[in-house]
XYZ file of N, CA and C in Angstrom:
390
model
N 19.974 13.028 -11.145
C 19.879 12.202 -12.336
C 18.659 11.309 -12.266
N 17.490 11.845 -12.109
C 16.321 10.977 -12.216
C 15.904 10.812 -13.679
N 15.925 9.573 -14.122
C 15.503 9.252 -15.486
C 14.355 8.242 -15.395
N 13.210 8.629 -15.916
C 12.022 7.790 -15.898
C 11.714 7.356 -17.328
N 11.640 6.053 -17.533
C 11.381 5.509 -18.864
C 10.190 4.565 -18.811
N 9.306 4.732 -19.771
C 8.190 3.794 -19.950
C 8.400 3.089 -21.275
N 8.498 1.790 -21.249
C 8.436 1.007 -22.478
C 7.004 0.526 -22.589
N 6.421 0.659 -23.772
C 5.014 0.266 -23.915
C 4.783 -0.505 -25.204
N 3.808 -1.387 -25.143
C 3.456 -2.174 -26.324
C 2.753 -1.278 -27.345
N 3.110 -1.478 -28.598
C 2.605 -0.638 -29.682
C 1.079 -0.660 -29.781
N 0.448 -1.702 -29.277
C -1.016 -1.763 -29.372
C -1.706 -0.777 -28.434
N -0.939 0.019 -27.680
C -1.528 1.072 -26.847
C -1.627 2.409 -27.583
N -1.023 2.493 -28.762
C -1.157 3.715 -29.566
C -2.633 3.987 -29.804
N -3.014 5.233 -29.650
C -4.410 5.618 -29.836
C -5.272 5.362 -28.616
N -4.767 4.604 -27.667
C -5.519 4.320 -26.439
C -4.963 5.083 -25.240
N -3.704 5.510 -25.335
C -3.043 6.236 -24.252
C -2.412 7.493 -24.827
N -2.626 8.610 -24.174
C -1.990 9.874 -24.548
C -0.643 9.920 -23.817
N 0.403 9.425 -24.468
C 1.699 9.309 -23.812
C 2.334 10.662 -23.529
N 2.049 11.677 -24.332
C 2.571 13.017 -24.034
C 1.992 13.520 -22.710
N 0.692 13.354 -22.532
C 0.051 13.778 -21.281
C 0.505 12.921 -20.109
N 0.690 11.633 -20.344
C 1.150 10.748 -19.273
C 2.565 11.132 -18.832
N 3.436 11.446 -19.769
C 4.794 11.884 -19.415
C 4.740 13.151 -18.560
N 3.890 14.091 -18.921
C 3.771 15.330 -18.143
C 3.203 15.057 -16.750
N 2.265 14.130 -16.639
C 1.698 13.780 -15.329
C 2.751 13.139 -14.429
N 3.559 12.255 -15.001
C 4.637 11.617 -14.232
C 5.666 12.664 -13.825
N 6.030 13.546 -14.743
C 6.979 14.622 -14.455
C 6.484 15.444 -13.264
N 5.229 15.860 -13.291
C 4.665 16.663 -12.201
C 4.685 15.899 -10.881
N 4.375 14.620 -10.929
C 4.369 13.794 -9.724
C 5.767 13.697 -9.128
N 6.755 13.464 -9.972
C 8.140 13.363 -9.491
C 8.598 14.687 -8.893
N 8.315 15.790 -9.568
C 8.733 17.095 -9.053
C 8.012 17.428 -7.743
N 6.786 16.978 -7.581
C 6.020 17.266 -6.367
C 6.625 16.617 -5.121
N 7.478 15.612 -5.309
C 8.108 14.982 -4.145
C 9.112 15.918 -3.484
N 9.644 16.874 -4.236
C 10.652 17.771 -3.697
C 12.028 17.142 -3.565
N 12.207 15.953 -4.106
C 13.463 15.210 -3.936
C 14.426 15.347 -5.110
N 13.973 15.959 -6.213
C 14.773 15.957 -7.422
C 14.862 17.357 -8.005
N 16.013 17.652 -8.620
C 16.235 18.944 -9.239
C 15.635 18.949 -10.646
N 14.936 20.016 -10.970
C 14.236 20.129 -12.242
C 15.145 19.876 -13.449
N 16.340 20.430 -13.435
C 17.240 20.326 -14.582
C 17.738 18.926 -14.867
N 17.551 18.020 -13.923
C 18.057 16.656 -14.101
C 16.983 15.683 -14.578
N 15.735 16.030 -14.396
C 14.650 15.085 -14.651
C 14.411 14.841 -16.131
N 14.293 13.559 -16.490
C 13.938 13.138 -17.851
C 12.792 12.134 -17.735
N 11.760 12.352 -18.492
C 10.635 11.407 -18.550
C 10.394 11.107 -20.018
N 10.348 9.830 -20.349
C 10.177 9.472 -21.762
C 9.396 8.174 -21.899
N 8.767 8.035 -23.064
C 8.019 6.822 -23.395
C 8.612 6.241 -24.673
N 8.847 4.953 -24.646
C 9.462 4.269 -25.781
C 8.526 3.156 -26.250
N 8.116 3.260 -27.483
C 7.208 2.273 -28.083
C 7.984 0.998 -28.431
N 7.401 -0.123 -28.092
C 7.970 -1.434 -28.453
C 7.104 -2.034 -29.550
N 7.671 -2.150 -30.723
C 6.928 -2.702 -31.855
C 6.843 -4.217 -31.820
N 7.795 -4.838 -31.186
C 7.842 -6.298 -31.150
C 7.858 -6.757 -29.708
N 6.946 -7.649 -29.357
C 6.813 -8.118 -27.982
C 5.975 -9.390 -27.981
N 6.093 -10.127 -26.916
C 5.266 -11.318 -26.697
C 4.840 -11.267 -25.238
N 3.544 -11.152 -24.994
C 3.029 -10.963 -23.639
C 2.154 -12.144 -23.238
N 2.476 -12.732 -22.103
C 1.671 -13.776 -21.460
C 1.248 -14.867 -22.454
N -0.058 -14.997 -22.668
C -0.572 -16.073 -23.524
C -0.641 -15.681 -25.004
N 0.054 -14.604 -25.371
C 0.236 -14.154 -26.747
C -1.027 -13.617 -27.420
N -2.056 -13.311 -26.660
C -3.239 -12.692 -27.258
C -2.871 -11.316 -27.798
N -3.397 -10.995 -28.952
C -3.095 -9.699 -29.573
C -3.551 -8.532 -28.705
N -4.558 -8.742 -27.859
C -5.075 -7.677 -26.989
C -4.160 -7.383 -25.808
N -3.281 -8.310 -25.467
C -2.403 -8.103 -24.321
C -1.522 -6.886 -24.547
N -1.413 -6.053 -23.522
C -0.636 -4.819 -23.612
C 0.135 -4.627 -22.311
N 1.182 -3.800 -22.383
C 1.962 -3.550 -21.173
C 2.576 -2.158 -21.194
N 2.861 -1.681 -20.000
C 3.765 -0.553 -19.795
C 4.700 -0.981 -18.672
N 5.982 -0.972 -18.984
C 7.013 -1.303 -18.008
C 7.768 -0.015 -17.702
N 7.692 0.430 -16.440
C 8.297 1.694 -16.047
C 9.572 1.449 -15.248
N 10.574 2.235 -15.553
C 11.855 2.160 -14.850
C 12.230 3.570 -14.421
N 12.589 3.721 -13.150
C 13.000 5.022 -12.631
C 14.388 4.871 -12.033
N 15.370 5.469 -12.708
C 16.752 5.416 -12.239
C 17.060 6.713 -11.517
N 17.560 6.600 -10.294
C 17.856 7.784 -9.485
C 19.286 7.714 -8.971
N 19.869 8.884 -8.767
C 21.198 8.959 -8.197
C 21.169 8.655 -6.711
N 22.324 8.357 -6.177
C 22.478 8.082 -4.758
C 22.119 9.336 -3.964
N 21.546 9.147 -2.797
C 21.279 10.291 -1.931
C 19.875 10.336 -1.377
N 19.002 9.464 -1.865
C 17.650 9.399 -1.313
C 17.524 8.103 -0.529
N 16.875 8.189 0.599
C 16.700 7.004 1.441
C 15.753 6.021 0.770
N 15.766 4.801 1.260
C 14.831 3.797 0.741
C 13.397 4.263 0.964
N 13.127 4.893 2.106
C 11.778 5.394 2.389
C 11.382 6.476 1.385
N 12.310 7.373 1.037
C 12.016 8.411 0.050
C 11.772 7.809 -1.328
N 12.561 6.815 -1.694
C 12.342 6.146 -2.984
C 10.997 5.428 -2.994
N 10.630 4.824 -1.873
C 9.338 4.121 -1.769
C 8.173 5.099 -1.907
N 8.245 6.226 -1.228
C 7.184 7.242 -1.323
C 7.069 7.737 -2.763
N 8.211 7.954 -3.402
C 8.207 8.396 -4.799
C 7.580 7.336 -5.699
N 7.977 6.089 -5.520
C 7.407 5.001 -6.315
C 5.910 4.869 -6.114
N 5.468 4.973 -4.869
C 4.027 4.902 -4.579
C 3.280 6.024 -5.302
N 3.849 7.235 -5.269
C 3.198 8.383 -5.910
C 3.136 8.205 -7.428
N 4.247 7.776 -8.023
C 4.267 7.553 -9.468
C 3.262 6.473 -9.857
N 3.291 5.358 -9.132
C 2.404 4.248 -9.477
C 0.941 4.664 -9.348
N 0.605 5.452 -8.330
C -0.770 5.926 -8.155
C -1.178 6.844 -9.303
N -0.298 7.762 -9.687
C -0.598 8.674 -10.799
C -0.852 7.905 -12.086
N 0.038 6.977 -12.401
C -0.084 6.228 -13.653
C -1.299 5.304 -13.621
N -1.522 4.651 -12.499
C -2.680 3.747 -12.375
C -3.977 4.515 -12.583
N -4.073 5.706 -11.989
C -5.289 6.516 -12.163
C -5.423 6.970 -13.617
N -4.330 7.406 -14.218
C -4.338 7.875 -15.606
C -4.799 6.762 -16.547
N -4.400 5.540 -16.242
C -4.676 4.401 -17.129
C -5.863 3.550 -16.682
N -6.678 4.060 -15.778
C -7.783 3.285 -15.208
C -8.602 2.522 -16.254
N -8.935 3.116 -17.397
C -9.735 2.366 -18.382
C -9.061 1.075 -18.879
N -7.742 1.046 -18.900
C -7.047 -0.147 -19.394
C -7.221 -1.345 -18.463
N -7.493 -1.082 -17.196
C -7.654 -2.168 -16.230
C -9.053 -2.777 -16.268
N -9.942 -2.209 -17.079
C -11.302 -2.737 -17.181
C -11.360 -4.038 -17.978
N -10.355 -4.306 -18.787
C -10.272 -5.560 -19.546
C -9.071 -6.346 -19.017
N -9.125 -7.667 -19.113
C -8.051 -8.495 -18.544
C -6.849 -8.682 -19.479
N -6.355 -7.549 -20.033
C -5.288 -7.659 -21.030
C -4.175 -6.643 -20.833
N -4.035 -6.076 -19.632
C -3.053 -5.024 -19.434
C -2.197 -5.298 -18.203
N -0.887 -5.071 -18.337
C 0.045 -5.235 -17.226
C 0.870 -3.959 -17.060
N 1.008 -3.520 -15.815
C 1.755 -2.312 -15.480
C 2.799 -2.659 -14.425
N 4.038 -2.243 -14.647
C 5.100 -2.507 -13.674
C 5.952 -1.256 -13.489
N 6.570 -1.160 -12.308
C 7.500 -0.075 -11.993
C 8.638 -0.628 -11.156
N 9.853 -0.224 -11.505
C 11.029 -0.565 -10.709
C 11.868 0.693 -10.546
N 12.357 0.919 -9.326
C 13.269 2.026 -9.060
C 14.651 1.447 -8.822
N 15.638 2.017 -9.517
C 17.025 1.570 -9.375
C 17.909 2.751 -8.997
N 18.820 2.507 -8.092
C 19.778 3.523 -7.689
C 21.039 3.387 -8.544
N 21.507 4.488 -9.073
C 22.648 4.510 -9.974
C 23.944 4.580 -9.168
N 24.889 3.747 -9.515
C 26.207 3.767 -8.883
C 26.951 5.003 -9.393
N 27.298 5.950 -8.514
C 27.938 7.189 -8.975
C 29.317 6.971 -9.602
N 29.999 5.886 -9.252
C 31.306 5.613 -9.836
C 31.207 5.074 -11.262
N 30.007 4.664 -11.647
C 29.818 4.088 -12.977
C 28.776 4.863 -13.786
N 28.698 6.168 -13.521
C 27.737 7.018 -14.211
C 28.430 8.319 -14.615
N 28.372 8.654 -15.890
C 28.989 9.863 -16.403
C 27.894 10.769 -16.919
N 28.026 12.084 -16.644
C 27.008 13.031 -17.087
C 27.630 14.379 -17.419
N 26.994 15.082 -18.313
C 27.332 16.468 -18.608
C 26.014 17.134 -18.961
N 25.670 18.208 -18.262
C 24.340 18.785 -18.374
C 24.448 20.301 -18.492
N 24.104 20.839 -19.630
C 24.111 22.286 -19.828
C 22.805 22.939 -19.384
N 21.812 22.140 -19.030
C 20.520 22.670 -18.593
C 20.600 23.164 -17.150
N 21.327 22.433 -16.296
C 21.437 22.806 -14.885
C 21.824 24.270 -14.677
N 22.922 24.747 -15.273
C 23.317 26.134 -15.008
C 22.227 27.149 -15.361
N 21.527 26.924 -16.460
C 20.458 27.836 -16.861
C 19.344 27.879 -15.847
N 18.889 26.700 -15.409
C 17.783 26.643 -14.451
C 18.202 27.125 -13.070
N 19.420 26.816 -12.671
C 19.908 27.287 -11.365
C 20.023 28.798 -11.352
N 20.487 29.400 -12.449
C 20.605 30.857 -12.536
C 19.231 31.514 -12.512
N 18.255 30.872 -13.153
C 16.899 31.423 -13.198
C 16.231 31.395 -11.823
N 16.606 30.431 -10.992
C 15.958 30.330 -9.684
C 16.724 31.079 -8.601
N 17.889 31.640 -8.953
C 18.709 32.366 -7.944
C 18.223 33.774 -7.751
């Protein structure tokens, strides 16, 4: 159950190719070898309303959250976070040239007793790889 979400300020529209960024993050996560393809979700959510730092209209942000199921060590989660952050930082390098952009990432482990799922994608992908 790896779910990666980026919330981003609407003023990044036209400056960031979020479809390509989602695919880059997806590839980075899969390259770790720690997650099953059928479970991975990567998405970007535009925030139309926000107030950032000193309220300058140029201020922009991407806040990334990666929720993972139990079963990966803290070291594995750290390596994954480092890889994701490096991929996104490189992808967004031009945004760091001006003093108006903030990027954050947090990884959270999901409590299995408080998480419900039903996934019809898993059987298809598992059968294809068998």
